[in-house]
PDB file of C-alpha atoms and ligand atoms in Angstrom:
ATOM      1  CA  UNK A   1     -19.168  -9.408  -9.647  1.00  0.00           C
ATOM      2  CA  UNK A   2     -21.898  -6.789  -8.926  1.00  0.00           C
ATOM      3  CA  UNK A   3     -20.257  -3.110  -8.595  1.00  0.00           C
ATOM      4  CA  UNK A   4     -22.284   0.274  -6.708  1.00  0.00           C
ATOM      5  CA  UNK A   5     -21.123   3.275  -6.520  1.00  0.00           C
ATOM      6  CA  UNK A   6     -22.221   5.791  -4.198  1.00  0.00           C
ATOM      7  CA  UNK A   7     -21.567   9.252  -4.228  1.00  0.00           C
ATOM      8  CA  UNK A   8     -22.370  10.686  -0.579  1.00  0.00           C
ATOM      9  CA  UNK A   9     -23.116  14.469   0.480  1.00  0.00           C
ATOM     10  CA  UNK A  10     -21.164  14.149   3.349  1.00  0.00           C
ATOM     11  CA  UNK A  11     -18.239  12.100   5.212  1.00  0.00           C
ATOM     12  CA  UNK A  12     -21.587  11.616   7.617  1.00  0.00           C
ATOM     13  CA  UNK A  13     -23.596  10.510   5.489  1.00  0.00           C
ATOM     14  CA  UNK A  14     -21.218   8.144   3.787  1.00  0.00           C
ATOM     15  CA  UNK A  15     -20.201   6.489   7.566  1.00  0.00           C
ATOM     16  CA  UNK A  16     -23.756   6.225   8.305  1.00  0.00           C
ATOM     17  CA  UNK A  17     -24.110   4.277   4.990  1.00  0.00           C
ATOM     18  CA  UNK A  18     -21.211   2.359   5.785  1.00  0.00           C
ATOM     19  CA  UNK A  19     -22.178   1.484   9.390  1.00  0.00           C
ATOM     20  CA  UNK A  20     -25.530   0.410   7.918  1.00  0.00           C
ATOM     21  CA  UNK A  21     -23.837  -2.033   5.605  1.00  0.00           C
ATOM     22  CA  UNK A  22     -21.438  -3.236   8.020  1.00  0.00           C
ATOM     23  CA  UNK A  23     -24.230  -3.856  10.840  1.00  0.00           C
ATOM     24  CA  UNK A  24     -26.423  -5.046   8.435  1.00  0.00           C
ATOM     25  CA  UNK A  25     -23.599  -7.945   8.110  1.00  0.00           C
ATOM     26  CA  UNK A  26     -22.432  -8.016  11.898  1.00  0.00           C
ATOM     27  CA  UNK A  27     -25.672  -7.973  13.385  1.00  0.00           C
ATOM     28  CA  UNK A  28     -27.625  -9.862  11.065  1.00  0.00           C
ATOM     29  CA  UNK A  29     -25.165 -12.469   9.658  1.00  0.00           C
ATOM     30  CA  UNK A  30     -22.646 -13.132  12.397  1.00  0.00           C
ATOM     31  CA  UNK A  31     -24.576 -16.441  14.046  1.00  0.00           C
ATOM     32  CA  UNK A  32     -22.311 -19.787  14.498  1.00  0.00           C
ATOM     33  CA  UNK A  33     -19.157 -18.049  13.006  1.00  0.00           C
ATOM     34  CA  UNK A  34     -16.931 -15.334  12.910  1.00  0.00           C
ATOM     35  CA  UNK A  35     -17.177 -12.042  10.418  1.00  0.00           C
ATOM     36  CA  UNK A  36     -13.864 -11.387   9.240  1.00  0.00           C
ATOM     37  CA  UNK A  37     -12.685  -7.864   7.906  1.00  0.00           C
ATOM     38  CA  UNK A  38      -9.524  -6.970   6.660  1.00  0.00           C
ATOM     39  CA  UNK A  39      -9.237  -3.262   7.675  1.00  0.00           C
ATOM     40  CA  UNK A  40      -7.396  -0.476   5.252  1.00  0.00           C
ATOM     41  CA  UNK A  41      -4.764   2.178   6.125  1.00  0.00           C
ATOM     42  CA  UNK A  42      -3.915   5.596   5.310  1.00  0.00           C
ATOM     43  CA  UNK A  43      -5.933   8.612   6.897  1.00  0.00           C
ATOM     44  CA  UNK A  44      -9.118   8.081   5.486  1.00  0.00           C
ATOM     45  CA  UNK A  45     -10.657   5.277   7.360  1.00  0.00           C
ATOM     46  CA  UNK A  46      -9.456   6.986  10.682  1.00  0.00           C
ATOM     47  CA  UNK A  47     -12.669   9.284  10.929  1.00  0.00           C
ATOM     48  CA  UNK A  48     -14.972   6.004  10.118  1.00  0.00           C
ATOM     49  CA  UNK A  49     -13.371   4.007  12.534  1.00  0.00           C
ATOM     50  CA  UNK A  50     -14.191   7.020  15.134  1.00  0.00           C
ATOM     51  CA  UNK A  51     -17.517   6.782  14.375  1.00  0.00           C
ATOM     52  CA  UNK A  52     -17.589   3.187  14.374  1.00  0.00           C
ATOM     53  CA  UNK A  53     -16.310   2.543  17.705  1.00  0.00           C
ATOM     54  CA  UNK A  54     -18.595   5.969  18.778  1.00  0.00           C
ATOM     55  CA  UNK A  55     -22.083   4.706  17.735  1.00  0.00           C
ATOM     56  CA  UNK A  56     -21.568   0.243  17.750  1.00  0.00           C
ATOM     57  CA  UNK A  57     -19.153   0.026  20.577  1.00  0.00           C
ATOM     58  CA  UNK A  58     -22.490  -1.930  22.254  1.00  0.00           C
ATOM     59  CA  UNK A  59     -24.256  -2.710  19.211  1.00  0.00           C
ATOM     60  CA  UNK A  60     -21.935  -5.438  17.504  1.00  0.00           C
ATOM     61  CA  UNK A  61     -20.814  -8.667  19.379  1.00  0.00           C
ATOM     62  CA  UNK A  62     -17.190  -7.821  18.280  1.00  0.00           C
ATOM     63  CA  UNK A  63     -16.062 -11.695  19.540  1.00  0.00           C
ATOM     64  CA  UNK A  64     -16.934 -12.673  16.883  1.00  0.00           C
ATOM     65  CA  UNK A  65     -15.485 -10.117  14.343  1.00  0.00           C
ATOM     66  CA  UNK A  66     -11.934 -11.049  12.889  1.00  0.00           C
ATOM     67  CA  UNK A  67      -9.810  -8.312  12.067  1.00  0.00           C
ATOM     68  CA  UNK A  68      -6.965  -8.457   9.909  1.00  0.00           C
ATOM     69  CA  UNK A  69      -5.639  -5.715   7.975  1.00  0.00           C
ATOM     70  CA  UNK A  70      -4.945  -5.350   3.645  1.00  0.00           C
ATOM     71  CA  UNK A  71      -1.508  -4.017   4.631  1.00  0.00           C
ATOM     72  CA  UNK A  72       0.970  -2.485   7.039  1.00  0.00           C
ATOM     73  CA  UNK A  73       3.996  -0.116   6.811  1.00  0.00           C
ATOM     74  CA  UNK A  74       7.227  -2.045   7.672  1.00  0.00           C
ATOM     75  CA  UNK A  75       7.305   0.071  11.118  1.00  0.00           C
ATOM     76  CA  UNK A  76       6.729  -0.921  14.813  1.00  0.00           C
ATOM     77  CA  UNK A  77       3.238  -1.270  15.940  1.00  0.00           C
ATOM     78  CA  UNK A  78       3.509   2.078  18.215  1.00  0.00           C
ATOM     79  CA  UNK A  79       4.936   4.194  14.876  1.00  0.00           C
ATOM     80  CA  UNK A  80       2.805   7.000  14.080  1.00  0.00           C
ATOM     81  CA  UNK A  81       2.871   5.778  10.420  1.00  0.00           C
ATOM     82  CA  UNK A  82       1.712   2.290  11.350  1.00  0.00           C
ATOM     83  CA  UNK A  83      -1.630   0.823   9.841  1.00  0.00           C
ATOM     84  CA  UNK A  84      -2.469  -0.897  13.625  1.00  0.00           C
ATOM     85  CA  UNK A  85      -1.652   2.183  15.514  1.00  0.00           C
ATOM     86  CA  UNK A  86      -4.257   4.009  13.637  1.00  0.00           C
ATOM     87  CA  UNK A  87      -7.013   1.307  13.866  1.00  0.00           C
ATOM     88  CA  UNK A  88      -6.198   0.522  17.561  1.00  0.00           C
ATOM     89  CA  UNK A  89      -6.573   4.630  18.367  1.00  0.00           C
ATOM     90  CA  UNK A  90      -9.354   5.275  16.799  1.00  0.00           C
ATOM     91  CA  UNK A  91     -11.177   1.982  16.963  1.00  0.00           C
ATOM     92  CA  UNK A  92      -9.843  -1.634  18.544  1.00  0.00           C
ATOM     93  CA  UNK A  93      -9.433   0.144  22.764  1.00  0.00           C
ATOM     94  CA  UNK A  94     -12.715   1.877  22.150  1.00  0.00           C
ATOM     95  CA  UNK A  95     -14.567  -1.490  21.933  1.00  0.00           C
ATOM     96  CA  UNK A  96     -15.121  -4.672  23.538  1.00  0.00           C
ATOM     97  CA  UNK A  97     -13.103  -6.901  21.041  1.00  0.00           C
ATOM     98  CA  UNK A  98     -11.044 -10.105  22.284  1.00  0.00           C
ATOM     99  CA  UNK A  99      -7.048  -9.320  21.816  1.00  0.00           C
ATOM    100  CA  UNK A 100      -6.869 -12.995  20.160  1.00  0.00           C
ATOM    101  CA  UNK A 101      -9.678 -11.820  17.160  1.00  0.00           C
ATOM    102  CA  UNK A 102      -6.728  -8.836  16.333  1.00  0.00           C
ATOM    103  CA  UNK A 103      -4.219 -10.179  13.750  1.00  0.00           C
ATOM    104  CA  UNK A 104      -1.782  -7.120  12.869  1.00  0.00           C
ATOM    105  CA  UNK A 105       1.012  -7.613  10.271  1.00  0.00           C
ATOM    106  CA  UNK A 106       3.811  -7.475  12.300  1.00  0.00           C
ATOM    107  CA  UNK A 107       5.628  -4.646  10.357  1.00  0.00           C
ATOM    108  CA  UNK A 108       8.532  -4.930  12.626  1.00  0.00           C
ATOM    109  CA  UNK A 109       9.291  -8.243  11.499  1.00  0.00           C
ATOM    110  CA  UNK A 110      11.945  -8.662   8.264  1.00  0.00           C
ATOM    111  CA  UNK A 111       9.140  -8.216   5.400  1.00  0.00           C
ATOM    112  CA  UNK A 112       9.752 -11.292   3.737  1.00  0.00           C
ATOM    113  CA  UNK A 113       9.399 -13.553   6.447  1.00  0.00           C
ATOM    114  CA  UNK A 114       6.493 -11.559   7.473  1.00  0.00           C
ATOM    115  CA  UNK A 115       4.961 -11.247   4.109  1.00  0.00           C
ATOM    116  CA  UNK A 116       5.010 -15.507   4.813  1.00  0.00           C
ATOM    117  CA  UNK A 117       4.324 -15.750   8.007  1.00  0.00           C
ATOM    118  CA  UNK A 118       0.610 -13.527   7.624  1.00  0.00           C
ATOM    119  CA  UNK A 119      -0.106 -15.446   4.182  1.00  0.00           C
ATOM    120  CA  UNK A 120       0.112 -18.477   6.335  1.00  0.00           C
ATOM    121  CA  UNK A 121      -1.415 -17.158   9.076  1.00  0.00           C
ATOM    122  CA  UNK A 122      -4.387 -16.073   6.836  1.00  0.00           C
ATOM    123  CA  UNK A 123      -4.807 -19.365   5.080  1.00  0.00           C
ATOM    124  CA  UNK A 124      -4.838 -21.125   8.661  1.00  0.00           C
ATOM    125  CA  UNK A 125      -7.838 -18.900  10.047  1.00  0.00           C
ATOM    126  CA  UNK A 126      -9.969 -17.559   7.271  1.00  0.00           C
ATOM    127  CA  UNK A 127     -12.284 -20.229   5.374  1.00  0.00           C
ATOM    128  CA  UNK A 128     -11.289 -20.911   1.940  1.00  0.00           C
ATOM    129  CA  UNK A 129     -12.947 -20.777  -1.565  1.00  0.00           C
ATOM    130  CA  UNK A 130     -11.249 -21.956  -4.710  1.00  0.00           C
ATOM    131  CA  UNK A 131      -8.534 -22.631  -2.205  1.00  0.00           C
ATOM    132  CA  UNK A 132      -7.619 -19.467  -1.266  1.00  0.00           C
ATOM    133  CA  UNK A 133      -8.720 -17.462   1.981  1.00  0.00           C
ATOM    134  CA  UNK A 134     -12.667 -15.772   1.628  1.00  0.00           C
ATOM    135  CA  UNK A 135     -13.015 -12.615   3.484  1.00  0.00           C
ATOM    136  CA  UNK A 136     -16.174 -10.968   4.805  1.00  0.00           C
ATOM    137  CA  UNK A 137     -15.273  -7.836   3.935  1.00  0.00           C
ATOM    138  CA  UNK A 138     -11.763  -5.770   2.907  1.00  0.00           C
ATOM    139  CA  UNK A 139     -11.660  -2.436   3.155  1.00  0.00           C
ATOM    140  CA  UNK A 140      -9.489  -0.457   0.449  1.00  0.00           C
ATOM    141  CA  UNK A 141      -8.503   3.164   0.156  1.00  0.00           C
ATOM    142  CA  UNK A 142      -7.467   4.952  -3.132  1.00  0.00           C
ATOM    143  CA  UNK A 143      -4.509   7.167  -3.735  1.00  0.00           C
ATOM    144  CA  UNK A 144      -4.089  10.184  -5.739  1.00  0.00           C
ATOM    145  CA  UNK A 145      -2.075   8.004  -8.436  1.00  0.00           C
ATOM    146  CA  UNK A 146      -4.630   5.425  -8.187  1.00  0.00           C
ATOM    147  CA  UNK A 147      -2.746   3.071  -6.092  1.00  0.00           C
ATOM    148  CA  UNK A 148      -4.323   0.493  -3.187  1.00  0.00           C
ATOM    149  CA  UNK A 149      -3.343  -1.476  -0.656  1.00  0.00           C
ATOM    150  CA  UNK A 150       0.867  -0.926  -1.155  1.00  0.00           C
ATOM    151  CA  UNK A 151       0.851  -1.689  -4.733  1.00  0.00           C
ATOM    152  CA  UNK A 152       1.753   1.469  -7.054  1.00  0.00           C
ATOM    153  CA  UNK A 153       2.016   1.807 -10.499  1.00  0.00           C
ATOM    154  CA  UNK A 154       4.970   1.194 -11.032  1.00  0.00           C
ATOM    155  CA  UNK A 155       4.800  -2.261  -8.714  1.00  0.00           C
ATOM    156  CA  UNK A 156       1.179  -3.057 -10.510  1.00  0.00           C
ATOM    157  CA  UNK A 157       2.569  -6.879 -11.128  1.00  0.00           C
ATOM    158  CA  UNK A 158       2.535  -7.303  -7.669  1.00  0.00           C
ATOM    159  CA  UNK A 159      -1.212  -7.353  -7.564  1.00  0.00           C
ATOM    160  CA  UNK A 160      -1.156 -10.833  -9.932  1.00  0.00           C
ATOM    161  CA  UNK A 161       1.057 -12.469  -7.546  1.00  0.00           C
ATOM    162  CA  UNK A 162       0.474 -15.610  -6.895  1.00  0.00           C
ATOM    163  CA  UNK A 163       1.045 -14.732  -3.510  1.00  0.00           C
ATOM    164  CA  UNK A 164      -1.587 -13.426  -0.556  1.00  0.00           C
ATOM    165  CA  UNK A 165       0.835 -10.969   0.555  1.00  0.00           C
ATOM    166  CA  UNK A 166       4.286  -9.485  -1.265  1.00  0.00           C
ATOM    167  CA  UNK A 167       6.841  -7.097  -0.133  1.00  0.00           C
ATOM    168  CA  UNK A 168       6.172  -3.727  -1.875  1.00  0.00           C
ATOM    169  CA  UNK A 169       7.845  -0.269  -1.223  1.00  0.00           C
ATOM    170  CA  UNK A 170       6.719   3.626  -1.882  1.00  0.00           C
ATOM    171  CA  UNK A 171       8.188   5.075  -4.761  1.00  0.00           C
ATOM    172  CA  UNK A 172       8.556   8.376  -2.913  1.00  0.00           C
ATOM    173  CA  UNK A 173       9.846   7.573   0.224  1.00  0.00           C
ATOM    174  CA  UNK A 174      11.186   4.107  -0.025  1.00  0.00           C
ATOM    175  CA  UNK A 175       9.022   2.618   2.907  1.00  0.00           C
ATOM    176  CA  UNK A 176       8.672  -1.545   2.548  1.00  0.00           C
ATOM    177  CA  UNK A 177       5.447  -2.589   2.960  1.00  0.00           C
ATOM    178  CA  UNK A 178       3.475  -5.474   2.764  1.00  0.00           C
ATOM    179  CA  UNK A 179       0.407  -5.518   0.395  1.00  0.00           C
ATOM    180  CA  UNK A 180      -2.303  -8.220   0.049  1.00  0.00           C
ATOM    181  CA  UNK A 181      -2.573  -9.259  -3.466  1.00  0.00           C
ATOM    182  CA  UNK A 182      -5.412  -9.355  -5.905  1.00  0.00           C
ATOM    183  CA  UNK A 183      -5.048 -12.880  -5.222  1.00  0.00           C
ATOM    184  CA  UNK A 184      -6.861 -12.212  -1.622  1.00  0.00           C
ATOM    185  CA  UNK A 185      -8.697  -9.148  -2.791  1.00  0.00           C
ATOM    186  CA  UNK A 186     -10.363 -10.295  -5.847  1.00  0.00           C
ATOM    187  CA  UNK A 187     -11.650 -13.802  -3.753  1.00  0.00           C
ATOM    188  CA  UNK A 188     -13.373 -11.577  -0.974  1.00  0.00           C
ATOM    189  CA  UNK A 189     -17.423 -11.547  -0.405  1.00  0.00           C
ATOM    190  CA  UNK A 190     -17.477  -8.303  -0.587  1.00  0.00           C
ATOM    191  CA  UNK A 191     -14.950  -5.373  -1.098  1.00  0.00           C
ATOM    192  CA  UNK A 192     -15.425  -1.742  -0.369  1.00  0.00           C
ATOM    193  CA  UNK A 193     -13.419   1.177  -1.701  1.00  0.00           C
ATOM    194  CA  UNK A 194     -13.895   3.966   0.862  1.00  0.00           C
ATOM    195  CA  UNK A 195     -12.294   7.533  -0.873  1.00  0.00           C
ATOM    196  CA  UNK A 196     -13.053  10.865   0.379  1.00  0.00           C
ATOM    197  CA  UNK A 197     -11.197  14.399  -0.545  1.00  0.00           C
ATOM    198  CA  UNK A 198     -10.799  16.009  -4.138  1.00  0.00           C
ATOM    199  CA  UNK A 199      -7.561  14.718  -4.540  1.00  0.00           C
ATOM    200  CA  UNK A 200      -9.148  11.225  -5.562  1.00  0.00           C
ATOM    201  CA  UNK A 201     -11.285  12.357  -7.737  1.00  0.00           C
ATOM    202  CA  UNK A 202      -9.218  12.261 -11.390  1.00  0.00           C
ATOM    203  CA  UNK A 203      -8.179   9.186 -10.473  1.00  0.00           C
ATOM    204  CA  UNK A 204     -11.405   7.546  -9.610  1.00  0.00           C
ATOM    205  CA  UNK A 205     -13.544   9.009 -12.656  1.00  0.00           C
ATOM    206  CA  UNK A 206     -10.962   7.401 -14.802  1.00  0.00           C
ATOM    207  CA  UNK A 207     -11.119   4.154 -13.162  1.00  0.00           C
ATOM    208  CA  UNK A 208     -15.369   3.887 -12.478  1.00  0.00           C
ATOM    209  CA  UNK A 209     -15.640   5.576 -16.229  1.00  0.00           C
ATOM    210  CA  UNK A 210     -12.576   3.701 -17.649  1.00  0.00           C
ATOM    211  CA  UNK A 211     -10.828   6.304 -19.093  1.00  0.00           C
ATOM    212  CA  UNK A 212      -7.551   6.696 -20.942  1.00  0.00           C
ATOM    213  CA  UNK A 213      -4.987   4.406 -19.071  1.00  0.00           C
ATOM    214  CA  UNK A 214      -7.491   3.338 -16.686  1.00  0.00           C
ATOM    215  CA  UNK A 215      -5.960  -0.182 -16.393  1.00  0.00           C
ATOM    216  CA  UNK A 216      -2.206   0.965 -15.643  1.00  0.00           C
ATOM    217  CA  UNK A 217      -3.832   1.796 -12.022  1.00  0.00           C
ATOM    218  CA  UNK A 218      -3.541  -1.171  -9.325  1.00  0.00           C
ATOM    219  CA  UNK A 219      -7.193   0.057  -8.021  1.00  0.00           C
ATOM    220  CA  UNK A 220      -8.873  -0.865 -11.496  1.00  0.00           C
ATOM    221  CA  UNK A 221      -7.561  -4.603 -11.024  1.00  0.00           C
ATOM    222  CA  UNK A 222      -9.758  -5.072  -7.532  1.00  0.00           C
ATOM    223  CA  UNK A 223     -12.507  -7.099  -9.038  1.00  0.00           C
ATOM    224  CA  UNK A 224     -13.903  -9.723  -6.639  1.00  0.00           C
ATOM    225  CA  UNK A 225     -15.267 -12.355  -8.974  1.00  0.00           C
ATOM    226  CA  UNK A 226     -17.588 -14.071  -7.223  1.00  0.00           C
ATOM    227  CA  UNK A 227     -18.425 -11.312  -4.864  1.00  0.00           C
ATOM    228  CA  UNK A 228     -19.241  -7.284  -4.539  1.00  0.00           C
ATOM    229  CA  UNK A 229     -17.318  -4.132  -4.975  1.00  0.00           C
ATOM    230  CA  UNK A 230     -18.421  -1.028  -3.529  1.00  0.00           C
ATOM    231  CA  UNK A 231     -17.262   2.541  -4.275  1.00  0.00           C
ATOM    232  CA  UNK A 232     -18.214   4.895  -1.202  1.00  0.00           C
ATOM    233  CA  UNK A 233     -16.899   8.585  -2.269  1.00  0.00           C
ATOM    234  CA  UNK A 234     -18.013  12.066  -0.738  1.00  0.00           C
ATOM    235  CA  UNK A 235     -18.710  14.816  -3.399  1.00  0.00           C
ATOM    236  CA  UNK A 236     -15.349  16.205  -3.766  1.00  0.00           C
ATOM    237  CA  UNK A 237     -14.046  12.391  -4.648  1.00  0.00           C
ATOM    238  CA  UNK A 238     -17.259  11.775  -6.156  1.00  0.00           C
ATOM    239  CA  UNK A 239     -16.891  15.086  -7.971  1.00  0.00           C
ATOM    240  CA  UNK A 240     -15.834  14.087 -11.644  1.00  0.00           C
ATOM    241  CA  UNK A 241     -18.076  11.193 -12.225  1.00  0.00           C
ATOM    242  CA  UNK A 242     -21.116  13.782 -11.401  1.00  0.00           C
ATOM    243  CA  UNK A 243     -19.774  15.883 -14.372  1.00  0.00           C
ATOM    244  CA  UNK A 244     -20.373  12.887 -16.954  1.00  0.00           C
TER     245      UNK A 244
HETATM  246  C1  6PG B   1      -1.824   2.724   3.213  1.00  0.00           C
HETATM  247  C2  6PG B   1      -3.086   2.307   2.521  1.00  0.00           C
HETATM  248  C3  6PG B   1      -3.213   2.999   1.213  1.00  0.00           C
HETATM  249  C4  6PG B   1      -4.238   4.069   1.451  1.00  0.00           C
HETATM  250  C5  6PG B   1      -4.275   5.059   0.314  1.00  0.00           C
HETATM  251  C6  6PG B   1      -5.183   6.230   0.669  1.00  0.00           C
HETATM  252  O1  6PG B   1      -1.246   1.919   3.959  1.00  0.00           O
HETATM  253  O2  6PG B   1      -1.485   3.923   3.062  1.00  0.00           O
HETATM  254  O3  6PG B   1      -3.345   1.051   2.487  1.00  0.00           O
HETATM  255  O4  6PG B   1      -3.639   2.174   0.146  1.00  0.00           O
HETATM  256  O5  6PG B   1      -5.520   3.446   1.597  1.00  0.00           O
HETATM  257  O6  6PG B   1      -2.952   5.525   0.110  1.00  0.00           O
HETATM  258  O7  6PG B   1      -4.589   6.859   1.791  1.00  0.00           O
HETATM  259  P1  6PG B   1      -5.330   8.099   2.526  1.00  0.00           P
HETATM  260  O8  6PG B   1      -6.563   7.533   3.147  1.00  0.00           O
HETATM  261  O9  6PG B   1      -4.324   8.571   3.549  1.00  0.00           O
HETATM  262  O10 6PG B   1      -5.634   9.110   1.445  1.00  0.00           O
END
C-alpha cells in the first residue's frame, strides 16, 4: 500500500485536487471498460459533488462510470438523511450518466436481505481480485470518533467481516445501516479519505501519527493492500498533524 496525505488551504483547493485525480483516472484510463466508484455519505462530499457535476458535467464520459455507494442509511431513497438523495442532488441529475450505471443500496429494503442482495449484486458487476470485488476508487469520510463507512467503535469487528456488506447501526440514534466491510475497502485500487472541518482533526492526527489508541478507530483499519490510500484534509482537519 502507498499512503499521501494532503493537507489543502482550502475546500477549493482540495476539490480541485480531487477533480484532478479523479479526471486524471476518468479521462485518461476509462477506454474498453467501465471506472467504478463507490461514493461516501455524510455532508462532506456534498460540496465536492457540486463542484464535480459544476466543472465535468461535459468533461467525463460518465457511461462509462459505475457508481455504487460504501453505505446507505436504512431510509427511503427520497429521505433527507439518505446517502443517494444527497449524491443524486448534488451530483447524478446534474450530469449525463445512464440510470442503469447507478446502483443505490436500497435502504428501504429489510437490511439483511439488502446487506445480501448489494454484496451479490457487487460481486456480479465489479471485476474481481483475490476473489473479491476491485474497485476503482471508494470514497470514505471520517467522523469525529473516528468512525467510516457505518462501522463505529464500538461495532469495529464489523470491518473484519467476512462479508462485503453487514448490517450496522448508530450508537446515538439507533439508525441501521449498511456498511461495506474492510473486506471491499481494503481490496480497492485506490481509496480516498476526504475530511474537512476541525472537528476531524483529533481524530485524524491520532490515526495518520498513530497515537494512543489509534487502532480502536474503524478508519485506521482502511488499508488497501495492494492499492493506494489517500488522505485529502483542509487546514482545520489537517490542523493537528501541522503541529507535529
Ligand atoms: C455516513 C458516512 C459516514 C460519514 C462520516 C463523516 O453515511 O454518514 O458514510 O462515514 O462519511 O460520518 O460525515 P460528515 O461528512 O457528515 O462529517
Amino acid at each position: 500500500m502507498t499512503q499521501t496525505i494532503k493537507i489543502f488551504s482550502s475546500l477549493d483547493q482540495l476539490t480541485d485536487y480531487f477533480l484532478l485525480r479523479i479526471s486524471d483516472h476518468l479521462l485518461s484510463k476509462i477506454t474498453d471498460r467501465f471506472f467504478s466508484i463507490a461514493l461516501s455519505g455524510g455532508s462532506t462530499p456534498r460540496a465536492i459533488f457540486k463542484l464535480i457535476s459544476d466543472e465535468y458535467k461535459n468533461k467525463i464520459d460518465w457511461s462509462k462510470v459505475l457508481i455504487f455507494w460504501s453505505d446507505e442509511r436504512c431510509v427511503t431513497p427520497s429521505d433527507e438523511q439518505s446517502n443517494y438523495r444527497m449524491a443524486h442532488e448534488t451530483l447524478l441529475k446534474n450530469i449525463n450518466i445512464p440510470e442503469l450505471n447507478i446502483y443505490r443500496i436500497h435502504g428501504e429494503n429489510e437490511p439483511g436481505a439488502e446487506a445480501k442482495r448489494y454484496s451479490e449484486l457487487v460481486t456480479r458487476i465489479i471485476p474481481l481480485v483475490n476473489n473479491i470485488p476491485r474497485f476503482d476508487l471508494i470514497l470514505l469520510g471520517l467522523g469525529e470518533d473516528g468512525h467510516t463507512v457505518s462501522i463505529f467503535p464500538y461495532n469495529i469487528q464489523l470491518f473484519n467481516s467476512d462479508k462485503l456488506f453487514e448490517i450496522s447501526e448508530h450508537p446515538v440514534t439507533k439508525q441501521k445501516r449498511i456498511t461495506a466491510t474492510g473486506r471491499l475497502i481494503n481490496n480497492a485500487k485506490e481509496v480516498c479519505f476526504i475530511v474537512t472541518g476541525s472537528g476531524k482533526a483529533e481524530k485524524a492526527a491520532q490515526i495518520l501519527q498513530k497515537k494512543r489508541g489509534w487502532q480502536d478507530l474503524p478508519a485506521s483499519l482502511v488499508n488497501p493492500a495492494d492499492g493506494q490510500l489517500i488522505w485529502m484534509m483542509d487546514k482545520d482537519a489537517g490542523a493537528n498533524m501541522l503541529m507535529c
